[in-house]
């Protein structure tokens, strides 16, 4: 693989603009090469011109003209090289500046993590002291003391680290002190801590240690901190609403220790990944500059190349070693504090294995695609033979609709992933997937085709048993086919074993649960992204009403469409289409409450209008009145206009009149501008097509169910197009802010005023 391709492949997508312009420097080198070749190349005509020029010079004619030409040619070559070194200086200064900024950020974060680690060590000692004094319940005491006694050696070293770090140290000095305390096994410290733990007052006092007596109890650090409430769970949210955090007592419970350790463990892992990316940034840029200078030396055969390489080596990015030191310190600290000194376990958490593509995925995707096509043809022939489209059978509707929409959604999502990867959009970081657990477009396509085979097989079996002349005795059994299919899908989805992409399934379940519990959970991008997709599956969700009707209200035995005769069914028929938009409305309210941005308030109004339009449209469908028809038409038209404008302007960031790309935006990842204009036009057309569900134009050539299915499929396709440009816009926002890492909430909140006064 050429270095240029490898260089682009290993770039941090959000930092692309901060990398060396390798292609630009190579272009200037090619100009120098072409200039040198043109000087050496000498044709017979040029040789004749040179002899004539020499004759004229000797005869005194055009004495100055030839010299001017030579000076002009030499000047041209020098200007190219001057441009090359000017460009080289600009790129070196650019990467030096950016690298220095990143080093300052990681050093500040390391200092903050040191303070958090101090508090964690103190909390561990406090919990251990409480349990040794009988403050824990018997069962809790057994758990706590068991876990603490198994790592008593670690705790002794932690205590020593706290004693030494009580001095006036900060930043990297604190890190050095902590690691020195961790790596030393001091018997006197162990005896000292054992003596202090036996104190009955629960506040350890160091004995026989002058520095400790002078500086005070290291556990006093807990008096200046409290556990931060990030309102991440429903219970925390409720407490946050009815309780003022400013007057929260500084109480540290034993149950909170595991939560604190989990948060700080995640913070250290994210910090380590950040350090690795900073190191990779430095290595790739230095390699690029080295390649450039070697090419320059090969082309020109000049010593300036070696001199400039020395300049690069002496620059900040070439001589700085802070990242390597921090990486070693974080590895040692993480292994000691969060993996019980198990090096293999600790490094596995810090450096997860990269995901590799499997050939079996491609093979089974092809097999399932072929099976799906064959089954689809068989189903179509069976329906056409038995003239099923002429019958109003709800069984056909709810059996095929839900899974057909889900399969289409999976296929569209697979296409989105393909284009995200093609245009270097860092979707795993945006969605917050754990490294190595994100699905490729082939794997999503495999899931879609596999579900298609399962649902089509069930559907074809239902048609054969239900309509066959020799299978009349199986009529009761055929009614259980749809319910069995749903049960199989739910079993696979909630299967606890590590099969069929367990991490992805659990991530989906967690996000869906957080959507359903809105606004009790903090809203993240995966949550509202999934909620937006659920709003495009209203038709599929409404099919669940038929399941309730057939299996819950007893209509399955009669096999007739009597669902609307039940009041409960009508209530569900009215409420179900509103639920996805209501959840999205609650998410906007939660974000407005937390982030204090008016944009979330405007977004909530958008979804509130959609809820009103959905209710009016459903009532119009049930009552069939002209007044309701007019109200439905007006409300739906308003929603279409507002939602289309919101999609294009706010979600996609387009229609910027004064941008570099008129009526688009400044930065575009797709190289063809026509794609964006086509996407905007298509979004308008597909939004208007959704109006067919309100107007219900009578198309005699198509069945009513077929029209509804086509419109619903078009809405899913529109959502897939929306997804690509929405994530592209999010990625560009990250690129503009060089945001390549997600922020992890830290467990402890320091009293900054008290800390600053202490420092003074």
Coordinates of N, CA and C in Angstrom, one line a residue, residues 106-115 117-118 161 165 169-183 268 271 325-333 337:
X106 N -4.4 17.3 27.3 CA -4.2 16.1 28.0 C -3.5 16.2 29.3
X107 N -2.6 17.2 29.4 CA -1.9 17.5 30.7 C -2.9 18.0 31.7
X108 N -3.8 18.9 31.3 CA -4.8 19.4 32.2 C -5.7 18.3 32.6
X109 N -6.1 17.4 31.7 CA -7.0 16.3 32.0 C -6.3 15.3 32.9
X110 N -5.0 15.1 32.7 CA -4.3 14.2 33.6 C -4.3 14.7 35.1
X111 N -4.1 16.0 35.2 CA -4.2 16.6 36.5 C -5.5 16.4 37.2
X112 N -6.6 16.6 36.4 CA -8.0 16.4 36.9 C -8.2 15.0 37.2
X113 N -7.7 14.0 36.4 CA -7.8 12.6 36.8 C -7.1 12.2 38.0
X114 N -5.9 12.9 38.2 CA -5.2 12.7 39.5 C -6.0 13.0 40.7
X115 N -6.7 14.2 40.6 CA -7.5 14.6 41.7 C -8.7 13.6 42.0
X117 N -8.6 10.5 41.2 CA -8.0 9.2 41.7 C -7.7 9.4 43.2
X118 N -7.3 10.5 43.6 CA -7.1 10.8 45.1 C -8.4 10.5 45.8
X161 N 0.4 6.5 48.7 CA 0.4 7.5 47.6 C -0.3 8.8 48.1
X165 N 1.3 12.5 48.5 CA 0.8 13.5 47.6 C 0.1 14.6 48.4
X169 N 2.2 19.4 45.6 CA 2.5 19.0 44.2 C 1.3 19.0 43.4
X170 N 1.4 19.1 42.1 CA 0.3 19.1 41.2 C 0.8 18.7 39.8
X171 N -0.2 18.4 39.0 CA 0.1 18.0 37.6 C 0.8 16.7 37.5
X172 N 1.9 16.7 36.6 CA 2.6 15.5 36.4 C 3.4 15.0 37.6
X173 N 3.8 16.0 38.5 CA 4.5 15.6 39.7 C 3.6 14.7 40.6
X174 N 2.3 15.0 40.7 CA 1.4 14.2 41.4 C 1.4 12.8 40.9
X175 N 1.3 12.7 39.5 CA 1.3 11.4 38.9 C 2.5 10.6 39.2
X176 N 3.7 11.3 39.2 CA 4.9 10.5 39.5 C 4.9 10.0 40.9
X177 N 4.4 10.8 41.8 CA 4.3 10.4 43.2 C 3.4 9.3 43.4
X178 N 2.2 9.3 42.8 CA 1.3 8.2 42.9 C 1.9 6.9 42.4
X179 N 2.5 7.0 41.3 CA 3.1 5.8 40.7 C 4.2 5.2 41.5
X180 N 5.0 6.1 42.1 CA 6.1 5.7 43.0 C 5.5 5.0 44.2
X181 N 4.4 5.5 44.7 CA 3.8 4.9 45.9 C 3.2 3.6 45.5
X182 N 2.6 3.5 44.3 CA 2.0 2.2 43.8 C 3.0 1.1 43.6
X183 N 4.2 1.5 43.1 CA 5.2 0.5 42.7 C 6.1 0.1 43.9
X268 N -10.7 6.8 32.5 CA -9.3 6.5 32.2 C -9.1 5.8 30.9
X271 N -9.4 8.5 28.3 CA -8.2 9.3 28.3 C -7.0 8.6 27.6
X325 N 5.2 9.2 28.0 CA 5.3 9.1 29.5 C 3.9 9.0 30.1
X326 N 2.9 9.7 29.6 CA 1.6 9.6 30.1 C 1.0 8.3 29.8
X327 N 1.2 7.7 28.6 CA 0.7 6.4 28.3 C 1.2 5.3 29.2
X328 N 2.5 5.4 29.6 CA 3.1 4.4 30.5 C 2.5 4.6 31.9
X329 N 2.3 5.8 32.3 CA 1.7 6.1 33.6 C 0.2 5.6 33.7
X330 N -0.5 5.9 32.7 CA -1.9 5.5 32.7 C -2.0 4.0 32.7
X331 N -1.2 3.3 31.9 CA -1.2 1.8 31.9 C -0.9 1.3 33.3
X332 N 0.1 1.8 33.9 CA 0.5 1.3 35.3 C -0.6 1.6 36.3
X333 N -1.2 2.8 36.2 CA -2.3 3.2 37.2 C -3.5 2.4 36.9
X337 N -5.1 -0.1 39.7 CA -6.3 0.3 40.4 C -7.6 -0.3 39.9

